[in-house]
Structures are given as structure tokens and as C-alpha cells.
Amino acid sequence: MNRMLFCGLAALVLAGCSAREAAAPAAPALESFATARQVMLGLTIPATDVVWGVGNETPADDAAWERVAANALMVAESGNLLLTGSRNPQQADWTEMTHEMIKYARAAAEAAQKHDVDGVTEAGDELYNACDSCHNKYMPAKAAELAGAAAE
Ligand code: HEC
């Protein structure tokens, strides 16, 4: 075998990537710094609070609506963080529930772009269910509480 070709193939195998990925410029290596809990505390919770706040106080102007839409998208981006690195426990339901969260966060952002209070509120309710479903299983204190209640 041609030596260059062999080295190329060996590099592909070592990198564990497909030929298609290898053709694209190398993606920058990602390093994770926060646990799932820290993603919640630092990004998901404060961003969701802004989305849920719309039901209590209608955003006053375009800038306020833009801020709601941006925060809804930060909830969605926090989902991307939950799917990466050691934060993802590699369970299918974790991925599914995170995709639900992303879906409704994006719906809330779309509604905010249209200045649609009801749309944001409805998406916000669905979002709540997505958060809750993951906590029922993956938030240790809550999962233990539910297991206790089920055993009673
Ligand atoms: C895919 C799983 C998952 C999803 C989806 C998720 N969370 Fe969490 N959340 C966690 C985990 C894991 C923890 C940390 C549990 C622990 O270690 O105590 C947590 C913790 C929390 C806490 C408790 C923080 C504290 O003070 O102890 C809150 C509040 C929270 N999440 C809010 C949200 C909100 C709001 C959403 C939806 C917009 C959401 N979470 C979606 C997994 C998830």
C-alpha cells in the first residue's frame, strides 16, 4: 500500500472519525468545565426564569422581547451542553428529554420573536414538563422522594 495512503488511513482510525468528518476542517476540541447541576444553576434556571416571567409581566418593548427570545435560545443551548461530555450519562431517555426541552425552548423563542404572550406561556408550560421528567429520574433528591412515595 502507498505509504501516504496508509498513514492517512491510520490517522483516520486513530481519530475514530468517518471519512466525511475528516474531509471537513478539524473541529476545535471541546473541553467541559461544568457539571449538569452547574449548567442548571448557571444557565438553564436563570434563562428559563426570563421565559416564565412573560406570563407575569408582558415585555414592554422590542428590546425586552428580544431578550426573552435570546434567553429561550439559551435554554435550548443549555440542552446542547447537557448532551456533551461526561454530563451526558449516555442514556437514551436523557437524550430524549433534553431534545424535548430544546424543542419547547425553541418554540418559546419563536413565539417571543412574534411578541406572542400566549405562545410563550404555552411553550413555557411544555418546557416545565420536559424539565420535570428529567428531574424525576436524574435529580437524586427528587428521584428518591418519588421512589419513597411509590413504596408507601
Ligand atoms: C436531561 C436532564 C435535565 C433536564 C432536561 C433539565 N434538568 Fe434540571 N437538573 C438536572 C440534573 C442532573 C440536576 C442536578 C441534580 C443534582 O445533582 O442535585 C438538575 C437540577 C436542577 C435544579 C435544582 C438546582 C438546585 O438548586 O439544587 C433546578 C431548579 C433545575 N434543574 C431546573 C431545570 C429547568 C428549569 C429545566 C428545564 C428548562 C431543567 N432543569 C431541565 C437534569 C436536567
Coordinates of N, CA, C and O and ligand atoms in Angstrom, one line a residue:
M1 N 0.9 -1.2 0.0 CA 0.0 0.0 0.0 C 0.9 1.2 0.0 O 1.9 1.3 0.6
N2 N 0.4 2.2 -0.7 CA 1.1 3.5 -0.7 C 1.2 4.0 0.7 O 0.3 4.0 1.5
R3 N 2.5 4.5 1.0 CA 2.7 4.8 2.4 C 1.8 6.0 2.9 O 1.3 6.0 4.0
M4 N 1.7 7.0 2.0 CA 0.9 8.2 2.4 C -0.5 7.7 2.7 O -1.1 8.2 3.7
L5 N -1.1 6.9 1.8 CA -2.4 6.4 2.0 C -2.6 5.7 3.3 O -3.5 5.9 4.1
F6 N -1.6 4.8 3.6 CA -1.6 4.0 4.8 C -1.6 5.0 6.0 O -2.4 4.8 6.9
C7 N -0.8 6.0 6.0 CA -0.7 6.9 7.2 C -2.0 7.6 7.3 O -2.5 7.8 8.4
G8 N -2.6 8.0 6.2 CA -3.9 8.7 6.2 C -5.0 7.8 6.9 O -5.7 8.3 7.7
L9 N -5.0 6.6 6.4 CA -6.0 5.6 7.0 C -5.8 5.4 8.5 O -6.7 5.4 9.3
A10 N -4.5 5.2 8.8 CA -4.2 5.0 10.2 C -4.6 6.2 11.1 O -5.2 6.0 12.2
A11 N -4.4 7.4 10.6 CA -4.8 8.6 11.3 C -6.3 8.6 11.5 O -6.8 9.0 12.5
L12 N -7.0 8.2 10.4 CA -8.5 8.2 10.5 C -8.9 7.2 11.6 O -9.8 7.5 12.4
V13 N -8.3 6.0 11.6 CA -8.7 5.0 12.6 C -8.4 5.6 14.0 O -9.2 5.5 14.9
L14 N -7.2 6.2 14.1 CA -6.8 6.7 15.4 C -7.8 7.8 15.9 O -8.2 7.8 17.1
A15 N -8.2 8.6 15.0 CA -9.0 9.8 15.3 C -10.5 9.2 15.6 O -11.3 9.9 16.1
G16 N -10.7 8.0 15.1 CA -12.0 7.5 15.3 C -13.1 8.2 14.6 O -14.3 8.3 15.0
C17 N -12.8 8.8 13.4 CA -13.8 9.6 12.8 C -14.0 9.1 11.4 O -13.3 8.3 10.9
S18 N -15.2 9.5 10.8 CA -15.5 9.0 9.5 C -14.8 9.8 8.4 O -14.2 10.9 8.7
A19 N -14.7 9.2 7.2 CA -14.0 9.9 6.1 C -14.7 11.3 5.9 O -14.0 12.2 5.5
R20 N -16.0 11.3 6.1 CA -16.7 12.6 5.8 C -16.2 13.7 6.8 O -16.0 14.8 6.4
E21 N -16.1 13.3 8.0 CA -15.7 14.3 9.0 C -14.2 14.7 8.8 O -13.9 15.9 8.9
A22 N -13.5 13.7 8.3 CA -12.0 14.0 8.1 C -11.9 15.0 7.0 O -10.9 15.8 6.9
A23 N -12.8 15.0 6.0 CA -12.7 15.9 4.9 C -13.0 17.4 5.3 O -12.4 18.3 4.7
A24 N -13.8 17.6 6.4 CA -14.1 18.9 6.9 C -12.9 19.4 7.7 O -12.1 18.6 8.2
P25 N -12.7 20.7 7.9 CA -11.7 21.2 8.7 C -11.9 20.7 10.1 O -13.0 20.5 10.6
A26 N -10.8 20.4 10.8 CA -10.9 19.7 12.1 C -11.7 20.7 13.1 O -11.4 21.9 13.1
A27 N -12.7 20.0 13.8 CA -13.4 20.8 14.7 C -12.5 21.1 15.9 O -11.7 20.3 16.3
P28 N -12.7 22.3 16.6 CA -11.9 22.6 17.7 C -12.2 21.6 18.8 O -13.4 21.2 19.0
A29 N -11.2 21.1 19.6 CA -11.5 20.2 20.7 C -12.3 20.9 21.7 O -12.1 22.1 22.1
L30 N -13.4 20.2 22.3 CA -14.2 20.8 23.3 C -13.8 20.3 24.6 O -13.5 19.1 24.7
E31 N -13.7 21.1 25.6 CA -13.4 20.7 27.0 C -14.6 21.1 27.9 O -15.0 22.3 27.8
S32 N -15.1 20.2 28.7 CA -16.2 20.6 29.5 C -15.7 21.0 30.9 O -14.8 20.5 31.4
F33 N -16.4 22.1 31.5 CA -15.9 22.6 32.8 C -17.0 22.4 33.8 O -16.7 22.5 35.0
A34 N -18.3 22.3 33.4 CA -19.4 22.4 34.4 C -20.1 21.1 34.4 O -20.3 20.4 33.4
T35 N -20.6 20.7 35.6 CA -21.4 19.5 35.7 C -22.9 19.9 35.2 O -23.2 21.0 35.0
A36 N -23.7 18.8 35.1 CA -25.1 19.1 34.7 C -25.7 20.1 35.7 O -26.4 21.0 35.3
R37 N -25.5 19.9 37.0 CA -26.1 20.7 38.0 C -25.6 22.2 37.8 O -26.4 23.1 38.0
Q38 N -24.3 22.3 37.5 CA -23.8 23.7 37.3 C -24.4 24.3 36.0 O -24.6 25.6 36.0
V39 N -24.7 23.5 35.0 CA -25.3 24.0 33.8 C -26.7 24.5 34.2 O -27.2 25.6 33.8
M40 N -27.4 23.8 35.0 CA -28.7 24.2 35.5 C -28.6 25.5 36.2 O -29.4 26.4 35.9
L41 N -27.7 25.6 37.2 CA -27.6 26.8 38.1 C -27.2 28.0 37.3 O -27.7 29.1 37.5
G42 N -26.2 27.8 36.4 CA -25.6 28.9 35.7 C -26.4 29.4 34.5 O -26.3 30.6 34.1
L43 N -27.0 28.5 33.8 CA -27.6 28.9 32.5 C -29.1 28.5 32.4 O -30.0 29.4 32.2
T44 N -29.4 27.2 32.6 CA -30.8 26.8 32.4 C -31.8 27.5 33.3 O -32.8 28.1 32.8
I45 N -31.6 27.6 34.6 CA -32.5 28.2 35.5 C -32.7 29.7 35.3 O -33.8 30.1 35.0
P46 N -31.6 30.5 35.3 CA -31.8 31.9 35.0 C -32.5 32.2 33.7 O -33.3 33.1 33.6
A47 N -32.1 31.5 32.6 CA -32.7 31.7 31.3 C -34.2 31.3 31.3 O -35.0 32.0 30.7
T48 N -34.5 30.2 32.0 CA -35.9 29.8 32.0 C -36.8 30.8 32.8 O -37.9 31.0 32.4
D49 N -36.2 31.3 33.9 CA -36.9 32.3 34.7 C -37.4 33.5 33.8 O -38.5 34.0 34.0
V50 N -36.5 33.9 32.9 CA -36.9 35.0 32.0 C -38.1 34.6 31.1 O -39.1 35.4 31.0
V51 N -38.1 33.4 30.6 CA -39.2 32.9 29.7 C -40.5 32.8 30.6 O -41.5 33.3 30.1
W52 N -40.4 32.2 31.8 CA -41.6 32.0 32.6 C -42.1 33.4 33.1 O -43.3 33.5 33.5
G53 N -41.2 34.4 33.1 CA -41.6 35.7 33.6 C -42.6 36.4 32.7 O -43.3 37.3 33.1
V54 N -42.7 36.0 31.4 CA -43.5 36.6 30.5 C -45.0 36.6 30.9 O -45.8 37.5 30.6
G55 N -45.4 35.5 31.5 CA -46.8 35.3 32.0 C -47.2 36.4 33.0 O -48.3 36.8 33.2
N56 N -46.2 36.8 33.8 CA -46.5 37.8 34.9 C -46.4 39.2 34.4 O -47.1 40.1 34.9
E57 N -45.4 39.5 33.5 CA -45.2 40.8 33.0 C -44.9 40.8 31.5 O -43.9 40.3 31.1
T58 N -45.8 41.4 30.8 CA -45.6 41.4 29.3 C -44.4 42.3 29.0 O -44.3 43.4 29.5
P59 N -43.5 41.8 28.2 CA -42.3 42.6 27.8 C -42.7 43.9 27.3 O -43.6 44.0 26.4
A60 N -42.0 45.0 27.7 CA -42.5 46.3 27.4 C -42.2 46.8 26.0 O -43.0 47.6 25.4
D61 N -41.1 46.3 25.4 CA -40.8 46.9 24.1 C -40.0 45.8 23.3 O -39.7 44.7 23.8
D62 N -39.6 46.2 22.1 CA -38.8 45.2 21.2 C -37.6 44.7 21.9 O -37.3 43.5 21.8
A63 N -36.9 45.5 22.6 CA -35.6 45.1 23.3 C -35.9 44.0 24.3 O -35.2 43.0 24.5
A64 N -37.0 44.2 25.1 CA -37.4 43.3 26.1 C -37.8 41.9 25.5 O -37.5 40.9 26.0
W65 N -38.5 42.0 24.4 CA -38.9 40.7 23.7 C -37.7 40.0 23.1 O -37.6 38.8 23.2
E66 N -36.8 40.8 22.6 CA -35.5 40.2 22.1 C -34.8 39.5 23.2 O -34.2 38.4 23.0
R67 N -34.8 40.1 24.4 CA -34.1 39.5 25.5 C -34.8 38.1 25.9 O -34.2 37.1 26.2
V68 N -36.2 38.1 25.8 CA -36.9 36.9 26.1 C -36.5 35.8 25.1 O -36.2 34.6 25.5
A69 N -36.5 36.2 23.8 CA -36.2 35.2 22.7 C -34.7 34.7 22.9 O -34.5 33.5 22.8
A70 N -33.8 35.6 23.3 CA -32.4 35.1 23.5 C -32.3 34.2 24.6 O -31.6 33.2 24.6
N71 N -33.0 34.5 25.7 CA -33.0 33.6 26.9 C -33.6 32.2 26.6 O -33.1 31.2 27.1
A72 N -34.7 32.2 25.8 CA -35.3 30.9 25.4 C -34.2 30.1 24.7 O -34.1 28.9 24.9
L73 N -33.5 30.8 23.8 CA -32.5 30.1 23.0 C -31.3 29.6 23.9 O -30.7 28.6 23.6
M74 N -31.1 30.3 25.0 CA -30.0 29.9 25.9 C -30.5 28.6 26.6 O -29.7 27.7 26.9
V75 N -31.8 28.5 26.9 CA -32.3 27.2 27.5 C -32.0 26.1 26.5 O -31.5 25.0 26.8
A76 N -32.3 26.4 25.2 CA -32.0 25.4 24.2 C -30.5 25.0 24.1 O -30.2 23.9 24.0
E77 N -29.7 26.1 24.1 CA -28.3 25.8 24.1 C -27.8 25.1 25.3 O -26.9 24.2 25.2
S78 N -28.4 25.3 26.4 CA -28.0 24.6 27.6 C -28.3 23.1 27.4 O -27.6 22.2 28.0
G79 N -29.3 22.8 26.6 CA -29.6 21.4 26.2 C -28.4 20.8 25.5 O -28.0 19.7 25.7
N80 N -27.8 21.6 24.6 CA -26.7 21.1 23.9 C -25.6 20.7 24.9 O -24.8 19.8 24.7
L81 N -25.4 21.6 25.9 CA -24.4 21.3 26.9 C -24.7 20.0 27.7 O -23.8 19.3 28.0
L82 N -26.0 19.8 27.9 CA -26.4 18.6 28.6 C -26.1 17.3 27.8 O -26.0 16.2 28.4
L83 N -26.0 17.5 26.5 CA -25.8 16.3 25.7 C -24.3 16.0 25.5 O -23.9 15.0 24.9
T84 N -23.4 17.0 25.9 CA -22.0 16.8 25.6 C -21.2 16.3 26.8 O -21.6 16.6 27.9
G85 N -20.1 15.7 26.5 CA -19.1 15.4 27.5 C -19.7 14.4 28.6 O -20.6 13.7 28.3
S86 N -19.0 14.4 29.7 CA -19.4 13.5 30.8 C -20.7 13.9 31.4 O -21.3 13.2 32.3
R87 N -21.3 15.1 31.0 CA -22.6 15.4 31.6 C -23.7 14.5 31.1 O -24.7 14.3 31.7
N88 N -23.5 14.0 29.9 CA -24.4 13.0 29.3 C -24.2 11.6 29.8 O -23.1 11.0 29.5
P89 N -25.1 11.1 30.6 CA -24.9 9.8 31.2 C -25.0 8.6 30.1 O -25.0 7.5 30.5
Q90 N -25.2 9.0 28.9 CA -25.3 8.1 27.8 C -26.5 7.1 28.0 O -26.4 5.9 27.7
Q91 N -27.6 7.7 28.4 CA -28.9 7.0 28.5 C -29.8 7.6 27.4 O -29.9 8.8 27.3
A92 N -30.6 6.7 26.7 CA -31.4 7.2 25.6 C -32.5 8.2 26.2 O -32.7 9.2 25.5
D93 N -33.0 7.9 27.4 CA -34.1 8.9 27.8 C -33.5 10.2 28.2 O -34.2 11.2 28.0
W94 N -32.3 10.3 28.6 CA -31.6 11.6 28.9 C -31.6 12.4 27.6 O -32.0 13.6 27.6
T95 N -31.2 11.8 26.5 CA -31.1 12.5 25.2 C -32.5 12.9 24.8 O -32.7 14.0 24.4
E96 N -33.5 12.0 24.9 CA -34.9 12.3 24.5 C -35.4 13.5 25.3 O -36.0 14.4 24.7
M97 N -35.3 13.5 26.6 CA -35.8 14.5 27.5 C -35.1 15.8 27.2 O -35.8 16.9 27.2
T98 N -33.9 15.8 26.9 CA -33.1 17.0 26.5 C -33.7 17.6 25.2 O -33.8 18.8 25.1
H99 N -33.9 16.6 24.3 CA -34.5 17.1 23.0 C -35.8 17.7 23.2 O -36.2 18.7 22.5
E100 N -36.6 17.2 24.1 CA -37.9 17.8 24.4 C -37.7 19.3 24.9 O -38.4 20.2 24.5
M101 N -36.8 19.4 25.8 CA -36.5 20.7 26.4 C -36.1 21.7 25.3 O -36.6 22.8 25.2
I102 N -35.2 21.2 24.4 CA -34.7 22.1 23.3 C -35.9 22.5 22.4 O -36.0 23.6 22.0
K103 N -36.8 21.5 22.1 CA -37.9 21.7 21.2 C -38.8 22.9 21.8 O -39.1 23.8 21.1
Y104 N -39.2 22.8 23.0 CA -40.1 23.8 23.6 C -39.4 25.1 23.9 O -40.0 26.1 23.8
A105 N -38.1 25.0 24.2 CA -37.4 26.3 24.4 C -37.3 27.0 23.0 O -37.5 28.3 23.0
R106 N -37.1 26.3 21.9 CA -37.1 26.9 20.6 C -38.5 27.5 20.2 O -38.6 28.5 19.6
A107 N -39.5 26.7 20.6 CA -40.9 27.2 20.4 C -41.2 28.5 21.1 O -41.8 29.4 20.6
A108 N -40.7 28.6 22.4 CA -40.8 29.8 23.2 C -40.1 31.0 22.5 O -40.6 32.1 22.4
A109 N -38.9 30.7 21.9 CA -38.1 31.7 21.3 C -38.9 32.2 20.0 O -39.0 33.4 19.8
E110 N -39.5 31.3 19.3 CA -40.2 31.7 18.1 C -41.4 32.6 18.5 O -41.7 33.6 17.8
A111 N -42.1 32.2 19.5 CA -43.3 32.9 20.0 C -42.8 34.3 20.4 O -43.5 35.3 20.1
A112 N -41.7 34.4 21.1 CA -41.2 35.7 21.6 C -40.8 36.6 20.4 O -41.0 37.8 20.5
Q113 N -40.3 36.0 19.4 CA -40.0 36.8 18.2 C -41.2 37.4 17.6 O -41.2 38.5 17.0
K114 N -42.4 36.8 17.8 CA -43.7 37.3 17.3 C -44.4 38.1 18.4 O -45.5 38.5 18.2
H115 N -43.7 38.3 19.5 CA -44.3 39.1 20.6 C -45.7 38.4 21.0 O -46.6 39.1 21.3
D116 N -45.7 37.1 21.1 CA -46.9 36.3 21.3 C -46.9 35.8 22.8 O -46.2 34.8 23.0
V117 N -47.6 36.5 23.7 CA -47.5 36.1 25.1 C -48.1 34.7 25.3 O -47.5 33.9 26.0
D118 N -49.2 34.4 24.7 CA -49.8 33.1 24.9 C -48.9 32.0 24.3 O -48.8 30.9 25.0
G119 N -48.3 32.3 23.2 CA -47.4 31.3 22.6 C -46.2 31.0 23.5 O -45.8 29.8 23.8
V120 N -45.6 32.0 24.2 CA -44.5 31.9 25.1 C -45.0 31.1 26.3 O -44.3 30.2 26.8
T121 N -46.2 31.5 26.8 CA -46.7 30.8 28.0 C -47.0 29.3 27.8 O -46.6 28.5 28.6
E122 N -47.6 29.0 26.6 CA -47.8 27.6 26.3 C -46.6 26.8 26.2 O -46.4 25.7 26.7
A123 N -45.6 27.4 25.4 CA -44.3 26.7 25.2 C -43.7 26.5 26.6 O -43.0 25.5 26.9
G124 N -43.8 27.5 27.5 CA -43.2 27.5 28.8 C -43.8 26.4 29.6 O -43.1 25.8 30.4
D125 N -45.1 26.1 29.5 CA -45.7 25.0 30.3 C -45.1 23.7 29.8 O -44.8 22.8 30.6
E126 N -45.0 23.5 28.5 CA -44.5 22.3 28.0 C -43.0 22.1 28.4 O -42.6 21.0 28.7
L127 N -42.4 23.2 28.4 CA -40.9 23.3 28.9 C -40.9 22.7 30.3 O -40.0 21.9 30.6
Y128 N -41.8 23.2 31.1 CA -41.8 22.8 32.5 C -41.8 21.3 32.6 O -41.1 20.6 33.4
N129 N -42.7 20.7 31.8 CA -42.9 19.2 31.8 C -41.6 18.5 31.4 O -41.3 17.5 32.0
A130 N -40.9 19.1 30.4 CA -39.7 18.5 30.0 C -38.6 18.5 31.1 O -37.9 17.5 31.3
C131 N -38.6 19.6 31.8 CA -37.6 19.8 32.9 C -37.9 18.7 34.0 O -37.0 18.0 34.4
D132 N -39.2 18.7 34.3 CA -39.7 17.8 35.4 C -39.4 16.3 35.1 O -39.0 15.6 36.0
S133 N -39.6 15.9 33.8 CA -39.5 14.5 33.5 C -38.0 14.1 33.7 O -37.8 13.0 34.2
C134 N -37.1 14.9 33.4 CA -35.7 14.5 33.7 C -35.4 14.5 35.2 O -34.7 13.6 35.6
H135 N -35.9 15.5 35.9 CA -35.6 15.6 37.3 C -36.2 14.4 38.0 O -35.6 13.9 39.0
N136 N -37.4 13.9 37.6 CA -38.0 12.7 38.2 C -37.0 11.5 38.2 O -37.1 10.7 39.1
K137 N -36.2 11.5 37.3 CA -35.2 10.3 37.2 C -33.8 10.7 37.6 O -33.2 9.9 38.3
Y138 N -33.4 11.9 37.2 CA -31.9 12.2 37.3 C -31.5 13.2 38.4 O -30.4 13.5 38.6
M139 N -32.6 13.8 39.1 CA -32.2 14.6 40.2 C -32.3 13.7 41.4 O -33.4 13.3 41.8
P140 N -31.2 13.4 42.1 CA -31.2 12.3 43.1 C -32.2 12.6 44.2 O -33.0 11.7 44.5
A141 N -32.3 13.8 44.7 CA -33.3 14.1 45.8 C -34.7 13.8 45.4 O -35.5 13.2 46.1
K142 N -35.0 14.3 44.1 CA -36.4 14.2 43.7 C -36.7 12.7 43.3 O -37.8 12.2 43.7
A143 N -35.8 12.0 42.7 CA -36.0 10.6 42.3 C -36.2 9.8 43.6 O -37.1 8.9 43.6
A144 N -35.5 10.1 44.7 CA -35.6 9.3 45.9 C -36.9 9.6 46.6 O -37.6 8.7 47.0
E145 N -37.4 10.9 46.5 CA -38.7 11.2 47.0 C -39.8 10.4 46.3 O -40.7 9.9 46.9
L146 N -39.7 10.4 45.0 CA -40.7 9.7 44.2 C -40.7 8.2 44.5 O -41.7 7.6 44.6
A147 N -39.5 7.6 44.6 CA -39.4 6.2 44.9 C -40.0 5.9 46.3 O -40.7 4.9 46.5
G148 N -39.7 6.8 47.3 CA -40.3 6.7 48.6 C -41.8 6.7 48.6 O -42.5 5.9 49.2
A149 N -42.4 7.7 47.8 CA -43.8 7.8 47.7 C -44.4 6.5 47.0 O -45.5 6.1 47.5
A150 N -43.7 6.0 46.1 CA -44.2 4.8 45.3 C -44.2 3.6 46.3 O -45.1 2.7 46.2
A151 N -43.2 3.6 47.2 CA -43.1 2.4 48.1 C -44.1 2.5 49.2 O -44.4 1.4 49.9
E152 N -44.7 3.7 49.5 CA -45.6 3.8 50.6 C -47.0 3.0 50.4 O -47.4 3.0 49.2
Ligands
HEC1 C1 -31.8 15.9 30.8 C2 -31.9 16.2 32.2 C3 -32.4 17.5 32.7 C4 -33.2 18.4 32.1 C5 -33.9 18.3 30.7 C6 -33.3 19.5 33.0 N1 -32.6 19.3 34.1 FE1 -32.5 20.5 35.7 N2 -31.3 19.2 36.7 C7 -30.8 18.0 36.1 C8 -29.8 17.5 37.0 C9 -28.9 16.2 36.7 C10 -29.8 18.3 38.1 C11 -28.9 18.1 39.3 C12 -29.3 17.1 40.3 C13 -28.4 17.1 41.5 O1 -27.3 16.6 41.3 O2 -28.8 17.5 42.5 C14 -30.7 19.3 37.9 C15 -31.0 20.3 38.8 C16 -32.0 21.3 38.6 C17 -32.4 22.2 39.7 C18 -32.0 22.2 41.2 C19 -30.9 23.0 41.4 C20 -30.6 23.1 42.9 O3 -30.6 24.2 43.4 O4 -30.4 22.1 43.5 C21 -33.3 23.1 39.1 C22 -34.1 24.2 39.8 C23 -33.4 22.7 37.7 N3 -32.6 21.6 37.5 C24 -34.1 23.4 36.7 C25 -34.3 22.9 35.4 C26 -35.2 23.6 34.5 C27 -35.9 24.9 34.7 C28 -35.2 22.8 33.4 C29 -35.9 23.0 32.1 C30 -35.9 24.2 31.4 C31 -34.3 21.7 33.6 N4 -33.8 21.8 34.9 C32 -34.1 20.6 32.7 C33 -31.1 17.5 34.9 C34 -32.0 18.1 34.0

